[in-house]
Short mmCIF file of C-alpha atoms in Angstrom, two decimals:
data_model
loop_
_atom_site.label_atom_id
_atom_site.label_comp_id
_atom_site.label_asym_id
_atom_site.label_seq_id
_atom_site.Cartn_x
_atom_site.Cartn_y
_atom_site.Cartn_z
CA MET U 1 -14.82 -49.01 -23.83
CA GLY U 2 -14.19 -52.72 -24.09
CA ASP U 3 -16.12 -55.69 -22.67
CA ALA U 4 -13.33 -58.20 -22.06
CA THR U 5 -13.17 -57.26 -18.39
CA GLN U 6 -12.05 -60.78 -17.47
CA ASN U 7 -8.60 -59.66 -18.62
CA TRP U 8 -8.49 -56.85 -16.05
CA ALA U 9 -6.15 -57.24 -13.08
CA THR U 10 -6.29 -55.70 -9.63
CA ARG U 11 -2.98 -54.00 -8.83
CA THR U 12 -1.62 -51.37 -6.46
CA ILE U 13 -0.44 -47.96 -7.59
CA GLY U 14 3.05 -48.93 -6.49
CA GLU U 15 3.06 -51.75 -9.08
CA THR U 16 2.54 -49.35 -11.97
CA GLY U 17 5.98 -47.72 -11.90
CA LYS U 18 8.46 -45.67 -9.87
CA TYR U 19 7.25 -42.80 -7.68
CA ILE U 20 10.13 -40.43 -6.96
CA ASN U 21 9.61 -37.87 -4.20
CA GLY U 22 11.06 -34.40 -4.75
CA LEU U 23 13.91 -32.70 -2.93
CA ALA U 24 13.62 -30.10 -0.17
CA PHE U 25 14.97 -26.93 -1.77
CA LYS U 26 15.59 -24.16 0.75
CA PRO U 27 15.23 -20.43 0.03
CA THR U 28 19.03 -20.26 0.20
CA ASP U 29 19.08 -22.60 -2.85
CA TRP U 30 17.00 -20.17 -4.91
CA GLY U 31 18.51 -17.73 -7.36
CA ASP U 32 18.14 -16.06 -10.74
CA GLU U 33 20.17 -18.65 -12.64
CA GLY U 34 20.25 -22.40 -13.07
CA MET U 35 17.49 -25.00 -13.44
CA PRO U 36 13.86 -24.09 -12.61
CA ILE U 37 12.30 -25.69 -9.51
CA ILE U 38 8.76 -27.06 -9.77
CA ARG U 39 6.63 -26.11 -6.79
CA ILE U 40 2.97 -27.03 -6.33
CA GLN U 41 1.90 -23.51 -7.30
CA ASN U 42 3.61 -24.03 -10.68
CA LEU U 43 1.32 -27.00 -11.27
CA THR U 44 -1.92 -25.31 -10.24
CA SER U 45 -1.10 -21.91 -11.79
CA PRO U 46 1.06 -22.30 -14.89
CA THR U 47 1.69 -18.54 -15.03
CA LYS U 48 3.40 -18.52 -11.63
CA PRO U 49 7.15 -17.76 -11.95
CA LEU U 50 9.62 -20.59 -11.41
CA ASN U 51 12.36 -20.32 -8.81
CA LYS U 52 15.80 -21.38 -10.06
CA THR U 53 18.82 -23.05 -8.50
CA THR U 54 22.42 -23.88 -9.38
CA ARG U 55 22.45 -26.69 -6.82
CA ALA U 56 23.79 -29.98 -8.21
CA VAL U 57 20.97 -32.54 -8.39
CA ASP U 58 20.79 -36.24 -9.29
CA PRO U 59 19.32 -36.70 -12.83
CA ALA U 60 16.50 -38.76 -11.27
CA TYR U 61 15.02 -35.48 -9.99
CA VAL U 62 14.95 -33.82 -13.41
CA VAL U 63 11.43 -33.43 -14.84
CA ASN U 64 11.02 -33.30 -18.61
CA PRO U 65 8.02 -32.13 -20.66
CA GLY U 66 5.41 -34.90 -20.76
CA ASP U 67 6.34 -36.40 -17.36
CA ILE U 68 3.54 -37.26 -14.94
CA LEU U 69 3.65 -35.42 -11.62
CA VAL U 70 1.52 -36.06 -8.54
CA SER U 71 1.03 -33.37 -5.92
CA TRP U 72 0.34 -35.25 -2.69
CA SER U 73 0.16 -32.27 -0.30
CA ALA U 74 -2.05 -29.16 -0.20
CA THR U 75 -3.33 -29.57 -3.76
CA LEU U 76 -3.96 -33.27 -4.44
CA ASP U 77 -3.98 -34.10 -8.13
CA ALA U 78 -2.05 -35.54 -11.08
CA PHE U 79 -0.53 -33.31 -13.77
CA ILE U 80 1.38 -33.56 -17.04
CA TRP U 81 4.41 -31.24 -16.99
CA ASN U 82 4.34 -29.09 -20.13
CA ARG U 83 7.06 -26.50 -19.51
CA GLU U 84 10.84 -26.58 -19.83
CA PRO U 85 12.98 -29.22 -18.07
CA ALA U 86 12.98 -28.50 -14.34
CA LEU U 87 13.78 -29.95 -10.92
CA LEU U 88 11.40 -31.83 -8.66
CA ASN U 89 10.51 -30.12 -5.39
CA GLN U 90 9.24 -31.79 -2.22
CA HIS U 91 5.56 -32.81 -1.87
CA ILE U 92 5.53 -33.88 -5.52
CA PHE U 93 6.06 -37.34 -7.02
CA LYS U 94 7.60 -37.81 -10.43
CA VAL U 95 6.01 -40.89 -11.97
CA VAL U 96 8.01 -43.22 -14.21
CA PRO U 97 5.43 -45.72 -15.58
CA ASP U 98 6.20 -49.42 -15.99
CA THR U 99 5.13 -49.58 -19.63
CA SER U 100 4.79 -53.36 -19.45
CA VAL U 101 1.87 -52.76 -17.08
CA VAL U 102 0.38 -49.40 -18.05
CA THR U 103 0.57 -46.78 -20.75
CA LYS U 104 1.50 -43.26 -19.64
CA LYS U 105 -1.87 -41.69 -20.49
CA PHE U 106 -3.85 -44.51 -18.92
CA LEU U 107 -1.82 -44.18 -15.72
CA PHE U 108 -2.34 -40.42 -15.68
CA TYR U 109 -6.13 -40.77 -15.76
CA THR U 110 -6.02 -43.70 -13.32
CA LEU U 111 -4.06 -41.59 -10.84
CA LYS U 112 -6.61 -38.78 -11.09
CA LYS U 113 -9.40 -41.23 -10.28
CA ALA U 114 -7.42 -42.85 -7.45
CA ILE U 115 -6.60 -39.49 -5.85
CA ALA U 116 -10.28 -38.49 -5.96
CA GLU U 117 -11.08 -41.74 -4.15
CA MET U 118 -8.39 -41.23 -1.51
CA ILE U 119 -9.53 -37.66 -0.83
CA LYS U 120 -12.84 -39.16 0.32
CA SER U 121 -11.16 -41.86 2.41
CA GLU U 122 -9.51 -42.15 5.82
CA HIS U 123 -6.12 -41.72 4.13
CA LEU U 124 -6.55 -37.95 3.78
CA HIS U 125 -4.74 -36.22 6.65
CA GLY U 126 -4.20 -32.69 7.91
CA SER U 127 -6.52 -29.88 8.94
CA THR U 128 -4.87 -26.94 7.17
CA MET U 129 -2.55 -28.64 4.66
CA LYS U 130 -4.21 -31.79 3.37
CA HIS U 131 -1.92 -34.63 2.34
CA ILE U 132 -1.79 -38.34 1.57
CA ASN U 133 1.02 -40.46 3.01
CA ARG U 134 3.25 -42.38 0.62
CA GLY U 135 2.42 -45.84 2.02
CA PRO U 136 -1.37 -45.74 1.61
CA PHE U 137 -0.98 -43.97 -1.73
CA LEU U 138 1.23 -46.70 -3.22
CA ALA U 139 -0.93 -49.42 -1.65
CA HIS U 140 -4.17 -48.06 -3.13
CA LYS U 141 -5.76 -50.67 -5.42
CA ILE U 142 -6.68 -49.97 -9.02
CA GLU U 143 -8.10 -51.96 -11.91
CA VAL U 144 -5.76 -52.45 -14.87
CA PRO U 145 -6.98 -53.83 -18.22
CA THR U 146 -4.82 -55.01 -21.10
CA LEU U 147 -2.65 -52.46 -22.87
CA LYS U 148 -4.96 -52.58 -25.90
CA GLU U 149 -7.99 -51.82 -23.75
CA GLN U 150 -6.07 -49.04 -22.02
CA ASP U 151 -5.60 -47.35 -25.39
CA GLU U 152 -9.32 -47.71 -26.14
CA ILE U 153 -10.29 -46.25 -22.76
CA VAL U 154 -7.90 -43.31 -23.15
CA ALA U 155 -9.21 -42.55 -26.65
CA GLU U 156 -12.81 -42.44 -25.42
CA LEU U 157 -11.89 -40.41 -22.34
CA GLU U 158 -10.04 -37.83 -24.39
CA LYS U 159 -12.99 -37.51 -26.75
CA GLN U 160 -15.33 -36.85 -23.83
CA PHE U 161 -12.87 -34.58 -22.03
CA SER U 162 -12.25 -32.58 -25.19
CA ARG U 163 -15.92 -31.60 -25.19
CA LEU U 164 -15.79 -30.81 -21.49
CA ASP U 165 -12.60 -28.77 -21.92
CA GLU U 166 -14.24 -26.69 -24.63
CA ALA U 167 -17.28 -26.04 -22.41
CA VAL U 168 -15.07 -25.13 -19.43
CA ALA U 169 -12.94 -22.83 -21.59
CA ASN U 170 -16.11 -21.01 -22.69
CA LEU U 171 -17.23 -20.66 -19.07
CA GLU U 172 -13.81 -19.33 -18.04
CA ARG U 173 -14.00 -16.79 -20.87
CA VAL U 174 -17.37 -15.66 -19.53
CA LYS U 175 -15.82 -15.25 -16.05
CA ALA U 176 -12.95 -13.21 -17.48
CA ASN U 177 -15.38 -11.03 -19.42
CA LEU U 178 -17.46 -10.50 -16.29
CA LYS U 179 -14.36 -9.42 -14.41
CA ARG U 180 -13.50 -6.92 -17.14
CA TYR U 181 -17.10 -5.72 -17.23
CA LYS U 182 -17.10 -5.20 -13.46
CA ALA U 183 -13.88 -3.18 -13.71
CA SER U 184 -15.32 -1.08 -16.53
CA VAL U 185 -18.49 -0.36 -14.51
CA LEU U 186 -16.45 0.84 -11.52
CA LYS U 187 -14.16 2.90 -13.74
CA ALA U 188 -17.11 4.54 -15.49
CA ALA U 189 -18.67 5.25 -12.09
CA VAL U 190 -15.74 7.32 -10.83
CA GLU U 191 -15.17 9.06 -14.17
CA GLY U 192 -18.71 10.44 -14.45
CA ARG U 193 -19.76 8.18 -17.34
CA LEU U 194 -22.15 5.77 -15.62
CA VAL U 195 -25.07 8.11 -14.91
CA GLU U 196 -26.08 11.59 -16.06
CA THR U 197 -24.08 14.17 -14.15
CA GLU U 198 -25.81 16.41 -11.63
CA ALA U 199 -24.64 19.44 -13.65
CA SER U 200 -26.35 18.14 -16.79
CA LEU U 201 -29.50 17.12 -14.90
CA ALA U 202 -29.78 20.47 -13.11
CA ARG U 203 -29.31 22.37 -16.36
CA ARG U 204 -32.01 20.30 -18.07
CA GLU U 205 -34.38 20.79 -15.13
CA GLY U 206 -33.58 24.50 -14.77
CA ARG U 207 -32.36 24.40 -11.17
CA THR U 208 -29.23 24.97 -9.12
CA TYR U 209 -27.26 22.27 -7.30
CA GLU U 210 -24.45 21.86 -4.78
CA THR U 211 -21.24 21.15 -6.71
CA GLY U 212 -18.55 18.78 -5.49
CA GLU U 213 -16.38 21.78 -4.66
CA GLN U 214 -19.18 23.35 -2.62
CA LEU U 215 -19.79 20.02 -0.90
CA LEU U 216 -16.12 19.78 0.06
CA GLN U 217 -16.07 23.36 1.36
CA ARG U 218 -19.22 22.72 3.42
CA ILE U 219 -17.64 19.62 4.96
CA LEU U 220 -14.44 21.50 5.83
CA ASP U 221 -16.41 24.42 7.32
CA GLU U 222 -18.60 22.12 9.43
CA ARG U 223 -15.64 20.11 10.70
CA ARG U 224 -13.70 23.27 11.59
CA ALA U 225 -16.71 24.78 13.37
CA GLY U 226 -17.36 21.55 15.28
CA TRP U 227 -13.77 21.03 16.40
CA THR U 228 -13.60 20.14 20.11
CA GLY U 229 -10.15 18.54 20.22
CA LYS U 230 -7.04 19.73 21.98
CA GLY U 231 -4.95 22.51 20.52
CA LYS U 232 -5.44 24.41 17.30
CA TYR U 233 -7.53 22.86 14.52
CA LYS U 234 -5.31 21.44 11.79
CA GLU U 235 -6.57 21.53 8.23
CA PRO U 236 -6.59 18.05 6.62
CA ILE U 237 -4.17 17.33 3.80
CA ALA U 238 -5.38 18.53 0.38
CA PRO U 239 -4.76 16.61 -2.86
CA VAL U 240 -1.99 17.44 -5.31
CA THR U 241 -3.87 17.86 -8.60
CA ASP U 242 -1.21 19.22 -10.96
CA GLU U 243 -0.95 16.04 -13.03
CA LEU U 244 -4.50 14.70 -12.60
CA GLN U 245 -6.96 14.50 -15.47
CA ALA U 246 -9.84 16.91 -15.91
CA LEU U 247 -13.03 16.03 -14.03
CA PRO U 248 -16.64 16.18 -15.18
CA GLU U 249 -18.49 19.43 -14.60
CA GLY U 250 -19.44 19.86 -10.96
CA TRP U 251 -16.81 17.44 -9.61
CA THR U 252 -13.72 18.18 -7.51
CA TRP U 253 -10.67 16.39 -6.13
CA ALA U 254 -10.52 15.62 -2.40
CA THR U 255 -8.64 13.39 0.02
CA MET U 256 -10.19 11.02 2.54
CA PRO U 257 -8.88 13.12 5.50
CA GLN U 258 -10.81 16.07 4.00
CA LEU U 259 -13.98 14.02 3.60
CA GLY U 260 -14.00 12.30 6.98
CA GLU U 261 -11.91 10.40 9.50
CA LEU U 262 -9.12 8.10 8.28
CA ASN U 263 -7.24 6.06 10.89
CA ARG U 264 -5.50 2.74 11.37
CA GLY U 265 -6.88 0.05 13.56
CA LYS U 266 -4.97 -1.03 16.65
CA SER U 267 -3.87 -4.41 17.87
CA LYS U 268 -1.33 -5.71 20.34
CA HIS U 269 1.10 -8.30 19.03
CA ARG U 270 0.08 -11.02 21.45
CA PRO U 271 -0.57 -14.74 20.94
CA ARG U 272 -3.91 -15.53 19.28
CA ASP U 273 -4.77 -17.85 22.16
CA ASP U 274 -4.24 -15.11 24.77
CA LYS U 275 -7.45 -15.42 26.81
CA ALA U 276 -7.05 -11.93 28.24
CA LEU U 277 -7.15 -10.33 24.80
CA TYR U 278 -9.25 -12.62 22.61
CA GLY U 279 -12.39 -14.72 22.96
CA GLY U 280 -14.78 -12.00 24.13
CA PRO U 281 -18.00 -10.44 22.79
CA PHE U 282 -16.51 -7.88 20.40
CA PRO U 283 -16.07 -8.80 16.70
CA PHE U 284 -12.45 -8.54 15.53
CA ILE U 285 -12.11 -8.08 11.77
CA GLN U 286 -8.92 -9.46 10.24
CA THR U 287 -7.49 -8.72 6.80
CA GLY U 288 -8.89 -12.00 5.48
CA ASP U 289 -12.39 -10.97 6.57
CA VAL U 290 -12.08 -7.80 4.50
CA ARG U 291 -10.78 -9.70 1.49
CA ARG U 292 -13.69 -12.13 1.41
CA SER U 293 -16.35 -9.53 2.25
CA ASP U 294 -17.22 -8.64 -1.37
CA GLY U 295 -18.45 -5.26 -0.24
CA SER U 296 -20.21 -5.87 3.08
CA ILE U 297 -18.49 -7.27 6.17
CA THR U 298 -21.14 -9.16 8.11
CA ASP U 299 -19.09 -11.82 9.90
CA PHE U 300 -15.65 -12.32 11.44
CA THR U 301 -13.10 -14.98 12.38
CA GLN U 302 -11.99 -13.68 15.79
CA THR U 303 -13.41 -11.82 18.80
CA TYR U 304 -11.97 -9.38 21.33
CA SER U 305 -12.50 -9.35 25.11
CA GLU U 306 -13.22 -6.35 27.34
CA PHE U 307 -9.46 -6.11 27.88
CA GLY U 308 -8.91 -6.30 24.14
CA LEU U 309 -11.28 -3.41 23.63
CA THR U 310 -9.11 -1.24 25.90
CA GLN U 311 -6.24 -1.97 23.50
CA SER U 312 -8.26 -1.15 20.41
CA ARG U 313 -11.43 0.66 19.31
CA LEU U 314 -14.96 -0.35 18.42
CA TRP U 315 -15.63 1.10 14.95
CA PRO U 316 -19.25 1.85 13.96
CA PRO U 317 -21.31 0.21 11.20
CA GLY U 318 -20.74 2.03 7.93
CA THR U 319 -16.95 2.20 8.39
CA LEU U 320 -15.02 1.53 5.18
CA CYS U 321 -12.22 -0.96 5.89
CA ILE U 322 -9.15 -0.85 3.65
CA THR U 323 -6.33 -3.38 3.98
CA ILE U 324 -2.78 -1.98 3.86
CA ALA U 325 -0.86 -5.26 4.16
CA ALA U 326 -0.59 -8.45 2.08
CA ASN U 327 -3.53 -7.99 -0.33
CA ILE U 328 -3.40 -4.23 -0.60
CA ALA U 329 -6.55 -2.07 -0.86
CA GLU U 330 -9.07 -4.85 -0.39
CA THR U 331 -12.21 -3.11 0.83
CA GLY U 332 -15.35 -3.86 2.79
CA ILE U 333 -17.98 -1.88 4.69
CA LEU U 334 -18.76 -2.83 8.28
CA LYS U 335 -22.37 -3.85 8.86
CA LEU U 336 -21.72 -4.28 12.59
CA LYS U 337 -19.62 -2.70 15.33
CA ALA U 338 -16.14 -4.22 15.24
CA CYS U 339 -12.45 -3.82 16.00
CA PHE U 340 -9.66 -4.41 13.51
CA PRO U 341 -5.85 -4.54 13.57
CA ASP U 342 -3.30 -2.00 12.37
CA SER U 343 -3.09 -3.82 9.02
CA VAL U 344 -6.54 -2.34 8.28
CA VAL U 345 -7.44 1.33 7.91
CA GLY U 346 -10.91 2.66 8.70
CA PHE U 347 -12.63 5.55 6.92
CA ILE U 348 -15.75 7.20 8.36
CA PRO U 349 -17.19 9.89 6.05
CA HIS U 350 -18.37 13.19 7.51
CA LEU U 351 -22.15 13.27 7.92
CA GLY U 352 -23.78 14.33 4.67
CA SER U 353 -20.50 14.06 2.74
CA PRO U 354 -19.51 11.39 0.22
CA THR U 355 -21.24 8.08 0.62
CA VAL U 356 -18.96 5.36 1.91
CA GLU U 357 -20.10 3.14 -0.97
CA TYR U 358 -18.89 5.69 -3.53
CA VAL U 359 -15.46 5.99 -1.88
CA GLU U 360 -15.22 2.20 -1.89
CA CYS U 361 -15.96 2.18 -5.64
CA PHE U 362 -13.04 4.51 -6.18
CA ILE U 363 -10.60 2.55 -3.99
CA ARG U 364 -11.48 -0.60 -5.94
CA THR U 365 -10.59 1.14 -9.21
CA ALA U 366 -7.38 2.57 -7.72
CA ARG U 367 -6.18 -0.72 -6.20
CA ASP U 368 -3.47 -1.38 -8.78
CA GLY U 369 -2.17 2.17 -8.43
CA LEU U 370 -1.92 1.85 -4.66
CA ASP U 371 -0.01 -1.42 -5.01
CA ARG U 372 2.91 0.38 -6.64
CA PHE U 373 3.52 2.22 -3.36
CA ALA U 374 4.04 -1.10 -1.55
CA SER U 375 7.47 -1.82 -0.14
CA ALA U 376 9.39 -4.72 -1.69
CA THR U 377 9.14 -6.99 1.33
CA ALA U 378 7.95 -10.58 1.70
CA GLN U 379 4.55 -9.19 2.78
CA LYS U 380 3.76 -6.07 0.81
CA ASN U 381 2.25 -3.16 2.69
CA ILE U 382 1.50 0.52 2.32
CA ASN U 383 1.22 3.08 5.10
CA LEU U 384 -1.46 5.50 6.24
CA GLU U 385 0.34 8.42 4.60
CA VAL U 386 -0.16 6.85 1.16
CA LEU U 387 -3.92 6.62 1.69
CA GLU U 388 -4.06 10.15 3.11
CA ALA U 389 -2.59 11.56 -0.11
CA VAL U 390 -4.83 9.66 -2.53
CA ALA U 391 -6.90 12.12 -4.59
CA ILE U 392 -10.54 11.04 -4.92
CA PRO U 393 -12.76 12.41 -7.72
CA THR U 394 -15.73 13.72 -5.76
CA PRO U 395 -19.07 14.38 -7.47
CA PRO U 396 -22.06 16.19 -5.94
CA PHE U 397 -23.76 14.22 -3.19
CA ALA U 398 -26.97 13.57 -5.16
CA GLU U 399 -24.92 12.25 -8.07
CA GLN U 400 -23.05 9.91 -5.74
CA ILE U 401 -26.36 8.39 -4.66
CA ARG U 402 -27.33 7.70 -8.27
CA ILE U 403 -23.86 6.33 -9.08
CA VAL U 404 -23.94 3.89 -6.16
CA ALA U 405 -27.44 2.70 -7.09
CA GLU U 406 -26.41 2.09 -10.69
CA VAL U 407 -23.21 0.30 -9.64
CA ASP U 408 -25.27 -1.93 -7.34
CA ARG U 409 -27.63 -2.74 -10.20
CA HIS U 410 -24.81 -3.76 -12.53
CA LEU U 411 -22.91 -5.72 -9.87
CA SER U 412 -26.09 -7.56 -8.85
CA ILE U 413 -26.49 -8.79 -12.42
CA ILE U 414 -22.79 -9.74 -12.57
CA ARG U 415 -23.09 -11.72 -9.31
CA GLU U 416 -26.07 -13.66 -10.64
CA VAL U 417 -24.25 -14.59 -13.84
CA GLU U 418 -21.07 -15.46 -11.92
CA ALA U 419 -23.06 -17.77 -9.63
CA GLU U 420 -24.53 -19.57 -12.64
CA VAL U 421 -21.09 -19.88 -14.27
CA ASP U 422 -19.59 -21.28 -11.06
CA ALA U 423 -22.44 -23.77 -10.75
CA ASN U 424 -21.83 -24.95 -14.32
CA LEU U 425 -18.09 -25.26 -13.66
CA GLN U 426 -18.87 -27.46 -10.65
CA ARG U 427 -21.18 -29.56 -12.81
CA ALA U 428 -18.40 -29.93 -15.37
CA GLN U 429 -16.00 -31.11 -12.67
CA ALA U 430 -18.57 -33.59 -11.35
CA LEU U 431 -19.17 -34.87 -14.88
CA ARG U 432 -15.41 -35.29 -15.35
CA GLN U 433 -15.18 -37.39 -12.19
CA ALA U 434 -18.23 -39.43 -13.20
CA THR U 435 -16.69 -40.07 -16.62
CA LEU U 436 -13.46 -41.27 -15.02
CA ALA U 437 -15.36 -43.56 -12.65
CA LYS U 438 -17.36 -45.08 -15.48
CA ALA U 439 -14.29 -45.59 -17.68
CA PHE U 440 -12.47 -47.61 -15.02
CA PHE U 441 -15.42 -49.56 -13.73
CA ARG U 442 -15.14 -53.34 -14.05
CA PRO U 443 -18.46 -55.18 -13.55
#
């Protein structure tokens, strides 16, 4: 990568060109027409839609394909803009290189290295939204070789990164395939294709079995006979099956209210620092805890006090939690007694009825379908009535046990492979940083 390091010069980032900070576009500036606005999410996720505006803007804030952009808040990194001409939003620098000092590609890679250094320094600020202030950023020192050497360094970097990019692309394909495989396993589970059906097994073994329909009737009979509430017993809502597909032999359609208890959590809309309500011994499960549970909820981010418990309810281990706001139909099963807010619904199956793990499998396959019932608000949500009406394909109890065991076996393998893929992606990122550091090192 060149040995004439005596020709290298120490400069600041500010000496390499102009760094233009974006404009503060307000939601009232957004619309369906006009120029696109580049937000940080459009840099990190190229598929994210672009807001548009008809607001008149100085040409200095127009970003063209090939321009270097630096996100200096939340996500800290350098990017090459590769979409249509657009407008520069706040928290992003547009970089106009001084080509007498640096080439565009050399500066792009230099900025990536410099940002990685600043992330590890005292110049990184913020607890929730990390950022780097403009002054320290522009004052950060870098090593700049001759323009000829810059071209040599870039050529070698791109050769190495091309190999890394290919490896990362292969790993991302594996992740995508694992995601599809997981979805196919869950779908097969609730369609009677993952294990031999109880009907087939009983026929082969010459015995009788309790069908899904008989299971449902037994549950309803037991719940009616055990009713100790006030007033007349009310039959739970039954599914509407007119347009549903045929089920495997021995299966039936049922709703969660037929199969057990389905209720919302409770929470008072009080400040999170309210000492009377929070900070006690009772776990309080929030929607984010359900989302990151990956099946089993074993920890929590908040606690309730004795007073808080009077405002809510302590749900038992084995409760299926289903979110009905923001990320709809995320699921997790409580492994501890806990409370949760009204943005989470709890399902407790009737004793000896469907396993909670099987119902969770179904909800995970039906998640996209439930999302279409969400209201078109800033934070999407569905209501309890939507969940009450969801028809669940219910196999015999013994078949549910086998289905859940087989799902667990498949998902365990998927988790192991995913962990290995993630580890290799981290190694690839570390190798990328090491390659950058070596390329710009001057003895």
